[in-house]
mmCIF file of C-alpha atoms in Angstrom:
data_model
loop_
_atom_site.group_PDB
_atom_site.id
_atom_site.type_symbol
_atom_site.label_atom_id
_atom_site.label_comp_id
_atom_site.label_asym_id
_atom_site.label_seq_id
_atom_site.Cartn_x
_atom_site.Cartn_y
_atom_site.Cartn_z
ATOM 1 C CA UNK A 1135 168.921 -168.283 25.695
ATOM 2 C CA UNK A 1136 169.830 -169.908 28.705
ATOM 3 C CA UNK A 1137 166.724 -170.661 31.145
ATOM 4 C CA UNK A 1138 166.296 -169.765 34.993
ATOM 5 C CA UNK A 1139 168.720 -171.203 36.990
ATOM 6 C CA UNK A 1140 168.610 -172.200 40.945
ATOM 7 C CA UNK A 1141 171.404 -172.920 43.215
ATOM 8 C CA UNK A 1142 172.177 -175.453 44.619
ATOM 9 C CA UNK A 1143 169.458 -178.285 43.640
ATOM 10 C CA UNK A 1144 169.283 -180.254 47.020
ATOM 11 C CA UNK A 1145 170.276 -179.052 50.302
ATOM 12 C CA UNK A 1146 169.845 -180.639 53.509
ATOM 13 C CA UNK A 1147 169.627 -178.735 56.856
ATOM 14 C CA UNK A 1148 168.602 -178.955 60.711
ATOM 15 C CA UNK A 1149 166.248 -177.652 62.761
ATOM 16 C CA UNK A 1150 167.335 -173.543 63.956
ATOM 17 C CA UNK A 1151 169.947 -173.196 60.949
ATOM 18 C CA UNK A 1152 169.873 -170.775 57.971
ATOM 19 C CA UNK A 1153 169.747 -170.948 54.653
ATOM 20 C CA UNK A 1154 169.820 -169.599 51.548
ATOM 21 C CA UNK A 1155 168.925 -169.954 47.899
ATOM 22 C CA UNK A 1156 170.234 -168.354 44.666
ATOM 23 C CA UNK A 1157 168.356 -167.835 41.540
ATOM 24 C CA UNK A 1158 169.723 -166.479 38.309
ATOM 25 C CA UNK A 1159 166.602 -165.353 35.970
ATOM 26 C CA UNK A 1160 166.895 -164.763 32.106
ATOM 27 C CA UNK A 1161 168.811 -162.355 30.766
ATOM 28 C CA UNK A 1162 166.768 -159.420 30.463
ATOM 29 C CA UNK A 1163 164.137 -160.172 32.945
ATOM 30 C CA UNK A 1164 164.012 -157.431 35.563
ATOM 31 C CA UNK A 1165 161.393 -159.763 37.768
ATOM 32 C CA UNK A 1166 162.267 -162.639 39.997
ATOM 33 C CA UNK A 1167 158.966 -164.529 42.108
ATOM 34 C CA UNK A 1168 159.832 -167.120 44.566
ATOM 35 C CA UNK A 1169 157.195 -169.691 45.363
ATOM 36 C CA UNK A 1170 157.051 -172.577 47.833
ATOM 37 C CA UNK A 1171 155.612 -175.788 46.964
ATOM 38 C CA UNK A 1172 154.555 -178.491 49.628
ATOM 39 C CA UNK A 1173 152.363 -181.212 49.259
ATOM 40 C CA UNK A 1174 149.544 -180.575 51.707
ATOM 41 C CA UNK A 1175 149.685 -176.392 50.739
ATOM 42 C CA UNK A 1176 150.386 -176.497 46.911
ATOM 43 C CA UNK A 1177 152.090 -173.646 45.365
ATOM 44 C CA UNK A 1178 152.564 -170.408 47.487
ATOM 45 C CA UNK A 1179 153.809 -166.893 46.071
ATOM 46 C CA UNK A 1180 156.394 -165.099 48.501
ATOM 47 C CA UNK A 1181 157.317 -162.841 47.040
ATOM 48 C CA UNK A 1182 158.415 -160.866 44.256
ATOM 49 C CA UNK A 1183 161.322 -158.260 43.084
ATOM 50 C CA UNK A 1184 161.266 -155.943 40.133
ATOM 51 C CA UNK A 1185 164.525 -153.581 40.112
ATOM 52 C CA UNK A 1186 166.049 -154.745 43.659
ATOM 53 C CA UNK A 1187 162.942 -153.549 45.084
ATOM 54 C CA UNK A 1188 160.239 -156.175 47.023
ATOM 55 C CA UNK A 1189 157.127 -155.269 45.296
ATOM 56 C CA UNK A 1190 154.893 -157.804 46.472
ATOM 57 C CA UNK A 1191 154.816 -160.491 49.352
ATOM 58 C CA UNK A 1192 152.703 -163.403 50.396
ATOM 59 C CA UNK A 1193 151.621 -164.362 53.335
ATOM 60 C CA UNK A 1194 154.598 -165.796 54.887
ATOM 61 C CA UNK A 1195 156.287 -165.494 58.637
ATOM 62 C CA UNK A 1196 159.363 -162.989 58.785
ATOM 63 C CA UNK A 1197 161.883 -165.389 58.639
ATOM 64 C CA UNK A 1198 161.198 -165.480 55.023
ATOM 65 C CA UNK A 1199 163.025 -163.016 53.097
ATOM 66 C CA UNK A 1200 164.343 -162.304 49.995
ATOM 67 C CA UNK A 1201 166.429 -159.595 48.049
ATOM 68 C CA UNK A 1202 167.774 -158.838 44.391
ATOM 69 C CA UNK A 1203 170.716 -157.674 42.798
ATOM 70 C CA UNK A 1204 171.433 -155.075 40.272
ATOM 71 C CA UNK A 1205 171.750 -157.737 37.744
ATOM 72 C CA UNK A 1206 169.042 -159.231 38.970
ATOM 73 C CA UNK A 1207 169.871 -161.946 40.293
ATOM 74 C CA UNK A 1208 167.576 -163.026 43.358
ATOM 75 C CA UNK A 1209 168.119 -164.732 46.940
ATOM 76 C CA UNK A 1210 166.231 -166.073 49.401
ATOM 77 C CA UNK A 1211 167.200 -166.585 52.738
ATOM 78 C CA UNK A 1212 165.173 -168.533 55.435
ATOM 79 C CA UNK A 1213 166.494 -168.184 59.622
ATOM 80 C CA UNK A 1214 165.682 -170.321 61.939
ATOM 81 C CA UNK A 1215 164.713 -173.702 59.901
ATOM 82 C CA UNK A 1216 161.564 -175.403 60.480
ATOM 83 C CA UNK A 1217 160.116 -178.911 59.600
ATOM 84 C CA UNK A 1218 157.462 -177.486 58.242
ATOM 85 C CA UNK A 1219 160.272 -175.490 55.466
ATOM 86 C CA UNK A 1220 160.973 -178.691 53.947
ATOM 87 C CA UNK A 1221 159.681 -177.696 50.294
ATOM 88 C CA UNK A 1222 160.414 -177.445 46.782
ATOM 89 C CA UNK A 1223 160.835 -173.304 46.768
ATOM 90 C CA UNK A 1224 161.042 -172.430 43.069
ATOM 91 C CA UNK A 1225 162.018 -169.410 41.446
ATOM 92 C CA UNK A 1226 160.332 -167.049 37.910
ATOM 93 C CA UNK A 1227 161.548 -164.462 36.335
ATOM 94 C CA UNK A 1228 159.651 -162.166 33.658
ATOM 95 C CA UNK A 1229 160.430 -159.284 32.074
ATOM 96 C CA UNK A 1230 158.473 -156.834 33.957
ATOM 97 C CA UNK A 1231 155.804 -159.157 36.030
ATOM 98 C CA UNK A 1232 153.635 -161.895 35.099
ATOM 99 C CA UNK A 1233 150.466 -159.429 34.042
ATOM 100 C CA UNK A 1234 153.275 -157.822 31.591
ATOM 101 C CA UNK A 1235 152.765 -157.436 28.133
ATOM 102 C CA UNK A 1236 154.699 -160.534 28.097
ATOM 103 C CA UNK A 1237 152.692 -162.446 30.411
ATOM 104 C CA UNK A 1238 154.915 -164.964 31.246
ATOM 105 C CA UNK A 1239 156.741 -166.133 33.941
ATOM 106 C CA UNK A 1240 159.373 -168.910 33.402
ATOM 107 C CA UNK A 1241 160.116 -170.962 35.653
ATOM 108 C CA UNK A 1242 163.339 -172.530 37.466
ATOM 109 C CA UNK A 1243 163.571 -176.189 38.413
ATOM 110 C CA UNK A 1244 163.454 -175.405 41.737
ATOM 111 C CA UNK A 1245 165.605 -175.990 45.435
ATOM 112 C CA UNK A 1246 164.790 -178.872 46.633
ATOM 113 C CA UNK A 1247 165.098 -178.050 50.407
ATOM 114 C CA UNK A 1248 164.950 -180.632 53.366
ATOM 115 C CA UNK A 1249 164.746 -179.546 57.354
ATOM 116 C CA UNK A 1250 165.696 -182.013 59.765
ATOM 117 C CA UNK B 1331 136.840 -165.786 49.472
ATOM 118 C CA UNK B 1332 139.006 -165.259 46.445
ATOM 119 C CA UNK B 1333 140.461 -168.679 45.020
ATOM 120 C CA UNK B 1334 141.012 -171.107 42.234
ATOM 121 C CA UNK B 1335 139.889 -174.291 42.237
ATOM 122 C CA UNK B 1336 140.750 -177.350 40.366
ATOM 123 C CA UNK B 1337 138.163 -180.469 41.375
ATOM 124 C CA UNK B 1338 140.007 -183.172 39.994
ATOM 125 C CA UNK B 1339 142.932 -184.283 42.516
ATOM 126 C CA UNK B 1340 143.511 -187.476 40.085
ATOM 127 C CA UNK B 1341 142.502 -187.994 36.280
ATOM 128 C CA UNK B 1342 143.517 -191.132 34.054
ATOM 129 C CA UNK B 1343 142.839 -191.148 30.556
ATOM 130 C CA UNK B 1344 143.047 -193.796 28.109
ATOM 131 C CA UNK B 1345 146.343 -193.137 25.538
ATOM 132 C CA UNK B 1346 145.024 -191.458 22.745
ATOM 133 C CA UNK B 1347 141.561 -190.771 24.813
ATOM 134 C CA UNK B 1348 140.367 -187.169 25.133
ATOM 135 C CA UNK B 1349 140.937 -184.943 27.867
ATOM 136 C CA UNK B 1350 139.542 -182.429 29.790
ATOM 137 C CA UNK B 1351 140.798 -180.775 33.228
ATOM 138 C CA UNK B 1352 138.578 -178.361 35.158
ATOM 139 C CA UNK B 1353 139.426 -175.038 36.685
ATOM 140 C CA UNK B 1354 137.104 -172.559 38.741
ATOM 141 C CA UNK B 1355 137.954 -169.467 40.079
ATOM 142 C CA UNK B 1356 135.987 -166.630 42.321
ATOM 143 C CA UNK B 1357 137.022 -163.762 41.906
ATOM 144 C CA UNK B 1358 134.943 -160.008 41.564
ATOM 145 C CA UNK B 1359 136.422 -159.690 38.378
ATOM 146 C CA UNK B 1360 137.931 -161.776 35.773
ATOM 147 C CA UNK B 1361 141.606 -162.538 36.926
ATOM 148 C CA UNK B 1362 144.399 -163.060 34.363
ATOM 149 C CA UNK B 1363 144.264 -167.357 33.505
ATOM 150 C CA UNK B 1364 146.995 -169.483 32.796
ATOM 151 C CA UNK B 1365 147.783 -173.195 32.878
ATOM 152 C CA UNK B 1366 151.115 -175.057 33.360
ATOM 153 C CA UNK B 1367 152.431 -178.219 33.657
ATOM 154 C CA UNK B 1368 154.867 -179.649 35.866
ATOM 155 C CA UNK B 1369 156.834 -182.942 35.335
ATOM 156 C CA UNK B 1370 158.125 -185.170 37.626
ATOM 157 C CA UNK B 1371 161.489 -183.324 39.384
ATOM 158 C CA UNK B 1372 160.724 -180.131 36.847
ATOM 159 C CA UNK B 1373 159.525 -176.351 36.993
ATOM 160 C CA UNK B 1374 156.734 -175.255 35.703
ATOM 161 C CA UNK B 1375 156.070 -174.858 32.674
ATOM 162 C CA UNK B 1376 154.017 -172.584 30.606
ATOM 163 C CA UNK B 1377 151.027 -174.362 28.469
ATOM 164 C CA UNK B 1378 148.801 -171.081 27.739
ATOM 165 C CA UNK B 1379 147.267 -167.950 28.779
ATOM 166 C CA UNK B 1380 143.998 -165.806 28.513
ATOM 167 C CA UNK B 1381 144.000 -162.232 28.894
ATOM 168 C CA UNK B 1382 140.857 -160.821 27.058
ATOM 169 C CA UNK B 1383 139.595 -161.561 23.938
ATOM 170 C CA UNK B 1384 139.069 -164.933 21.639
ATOM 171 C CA UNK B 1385 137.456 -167.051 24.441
ATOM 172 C CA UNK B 1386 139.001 -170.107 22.933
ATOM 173 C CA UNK B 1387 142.618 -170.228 23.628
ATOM 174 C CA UNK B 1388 145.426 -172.725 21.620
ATOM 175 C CA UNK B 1389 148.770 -173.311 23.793
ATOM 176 C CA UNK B 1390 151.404 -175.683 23.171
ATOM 177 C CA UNK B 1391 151.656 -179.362 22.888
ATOM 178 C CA UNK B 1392 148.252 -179.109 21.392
ATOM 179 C CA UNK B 1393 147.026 -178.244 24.540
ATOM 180 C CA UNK B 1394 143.973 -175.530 24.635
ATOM 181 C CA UNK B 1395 141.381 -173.866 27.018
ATOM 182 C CA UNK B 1396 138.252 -172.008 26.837
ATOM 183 C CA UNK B 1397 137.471 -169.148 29.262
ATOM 184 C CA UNK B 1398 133.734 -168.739 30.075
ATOM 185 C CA UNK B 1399 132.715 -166.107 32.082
ATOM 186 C CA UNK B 1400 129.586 -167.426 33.028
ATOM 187 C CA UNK B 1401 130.692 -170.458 34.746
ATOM 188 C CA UNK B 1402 133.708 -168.419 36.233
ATOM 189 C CA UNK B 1403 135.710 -171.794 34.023
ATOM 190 C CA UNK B 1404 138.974 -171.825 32.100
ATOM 191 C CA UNK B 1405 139.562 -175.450 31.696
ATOM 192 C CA UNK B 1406 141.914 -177.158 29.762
ATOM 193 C CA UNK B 1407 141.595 -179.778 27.152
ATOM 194 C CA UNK B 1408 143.618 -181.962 24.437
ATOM 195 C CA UNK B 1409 141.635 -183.983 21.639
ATOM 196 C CA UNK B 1410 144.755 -187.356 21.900
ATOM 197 C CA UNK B 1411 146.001 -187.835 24.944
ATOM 198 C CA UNK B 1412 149.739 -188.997 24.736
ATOM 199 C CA UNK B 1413 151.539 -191.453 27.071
ATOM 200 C CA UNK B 1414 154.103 -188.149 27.780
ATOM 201 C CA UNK B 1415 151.379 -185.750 28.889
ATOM 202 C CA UNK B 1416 151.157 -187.632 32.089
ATOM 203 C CA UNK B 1417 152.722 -184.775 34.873
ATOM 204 C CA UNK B 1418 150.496 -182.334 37.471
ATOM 205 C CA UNK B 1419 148.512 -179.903 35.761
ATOM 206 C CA UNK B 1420 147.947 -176.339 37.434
ATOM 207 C CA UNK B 1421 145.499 -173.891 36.817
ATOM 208 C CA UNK B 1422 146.665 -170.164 38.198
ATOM 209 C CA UNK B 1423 145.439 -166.903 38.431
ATOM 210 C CA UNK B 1424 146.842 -163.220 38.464
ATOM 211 C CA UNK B 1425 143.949 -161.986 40.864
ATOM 212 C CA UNK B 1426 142.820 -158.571 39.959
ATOM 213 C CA UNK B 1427 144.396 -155.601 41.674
ATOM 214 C CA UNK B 1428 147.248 -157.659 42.976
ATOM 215 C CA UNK B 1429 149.551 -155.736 40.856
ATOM 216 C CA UNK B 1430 150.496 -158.309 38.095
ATOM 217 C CA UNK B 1431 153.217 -159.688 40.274
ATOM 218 C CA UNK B 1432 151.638 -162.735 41.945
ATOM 219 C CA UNK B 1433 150.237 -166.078 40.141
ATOM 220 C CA UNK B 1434 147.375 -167.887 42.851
ATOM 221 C CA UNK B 1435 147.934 -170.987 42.324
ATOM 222 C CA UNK B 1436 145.361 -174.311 41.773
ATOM 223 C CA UNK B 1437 146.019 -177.553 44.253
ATOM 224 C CA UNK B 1438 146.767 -179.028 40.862
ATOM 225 C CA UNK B 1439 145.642 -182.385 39.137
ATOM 226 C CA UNK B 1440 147.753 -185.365 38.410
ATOM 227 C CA UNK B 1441 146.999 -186.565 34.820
ATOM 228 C CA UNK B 1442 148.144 -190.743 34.661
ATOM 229 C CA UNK B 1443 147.966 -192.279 31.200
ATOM 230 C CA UNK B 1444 146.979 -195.681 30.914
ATOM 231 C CA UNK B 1445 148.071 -197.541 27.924
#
């Protein structure tokens, strides 16, 4: 069974520009969490989808946002780049949320994203 | 307020030395406890879980943790250290009432291996 995927790896961006990230969960998972990863904050949730709906966000400015597909496949997009964006945002999917009977969330390898 | 905390920032241990990595959490009630491991350029990955239950729980790569409610504790240990266990170690929570979708993370602890 082929793991979570992310898309693309590496990208580097400037200041004010847009991006956006792709994450392809196992098959059969209906959830997709994003998290961002920095060295001085650690790991931060931002939110999750179950179904193509956004069932739970963190704490995280508007310009963060996110959506999922029928096959649920997941996006992020962040507007308006900062310095401060310049993370490792990784993606988890589970099968219906990480308290689920399954309990587990698998992890991608994560976007390694870099703001100029 | 509501976290989880893990103490150590850095642990070394001795190849083939024990090991044991602390994790606290505050919380009213007891949260859903898990501990992965991350690698160098990796995800996350999954070393175990407590729910309810057995108290003492057994995850992979001989890896296991004991939940006490008293000392508000899951922490992780492994009898033999091995040269490839070095990586970041996080503790994480599912906080009760968040609606099972969110894991609150630990800063983490970076376990070196000394030969």
């Amino acid at each position: 069974k082929a793991g979570v995927t992310q898309t693309p790896r590496y990208l580097i961006k400037t200041r004010g520009q847009q991006v956006t990230l792709s994450c392809s969960p196992i098959s059969g998972h209906r959830s997709v969490s994003w998290y961002q990863q920095t060295p001085g904050q650690g790991l931060q949730f931002l939110f999750e989808y179950f179904s193509e709906t956004q069932r739970n966000k963190g704490n995280f400015p508007g310009r963060f946002s996110g959506r999922q597909f029928s096959n649920s496949r997941s996006e992020m997009n962040v507007s308006t780049l900062e310095l401060g964006d310049s993370a490792l945002y990784l993606c988890a999917s589970s099968l219906s949320g990480v308290g689920g009977s399954k309990g587990e969330q698998f992890f991608g390898p994560g976007t390694r994203l870099t703001v100029l | 307020a509501q976290s989880v905390t893990q103490p150590d920032i850095h642990i070394t241990v001795s190849e083939g030395a024990s090991l044991e990595l602390r994790c606290n959490y505050s919380y009213g009630a007891t949260p859903y406890l898990f501990w992965y491991v991350q690698s160098p350029g990796q995800g996350l990955q999954l070393l175990l879980k407590y729910f309810s239950g057995d108290t003492l729980v057994q995850g992979i790569k001989g890896f296991e943790a004991e939940f006490k409610r008293s000392q508000s504790s899951f922490n992780l240990r492994k009898p033999s250290v091995h040269w490839s266990d070095a990586a970041e170690y996080f503790c994480a929570v599912v906080p009760p009432g968040s609606g099972y979708s969110t894991l609150t993370f630990g800063k983490g602890t970076m376990l070196l291996v000394s030969p």
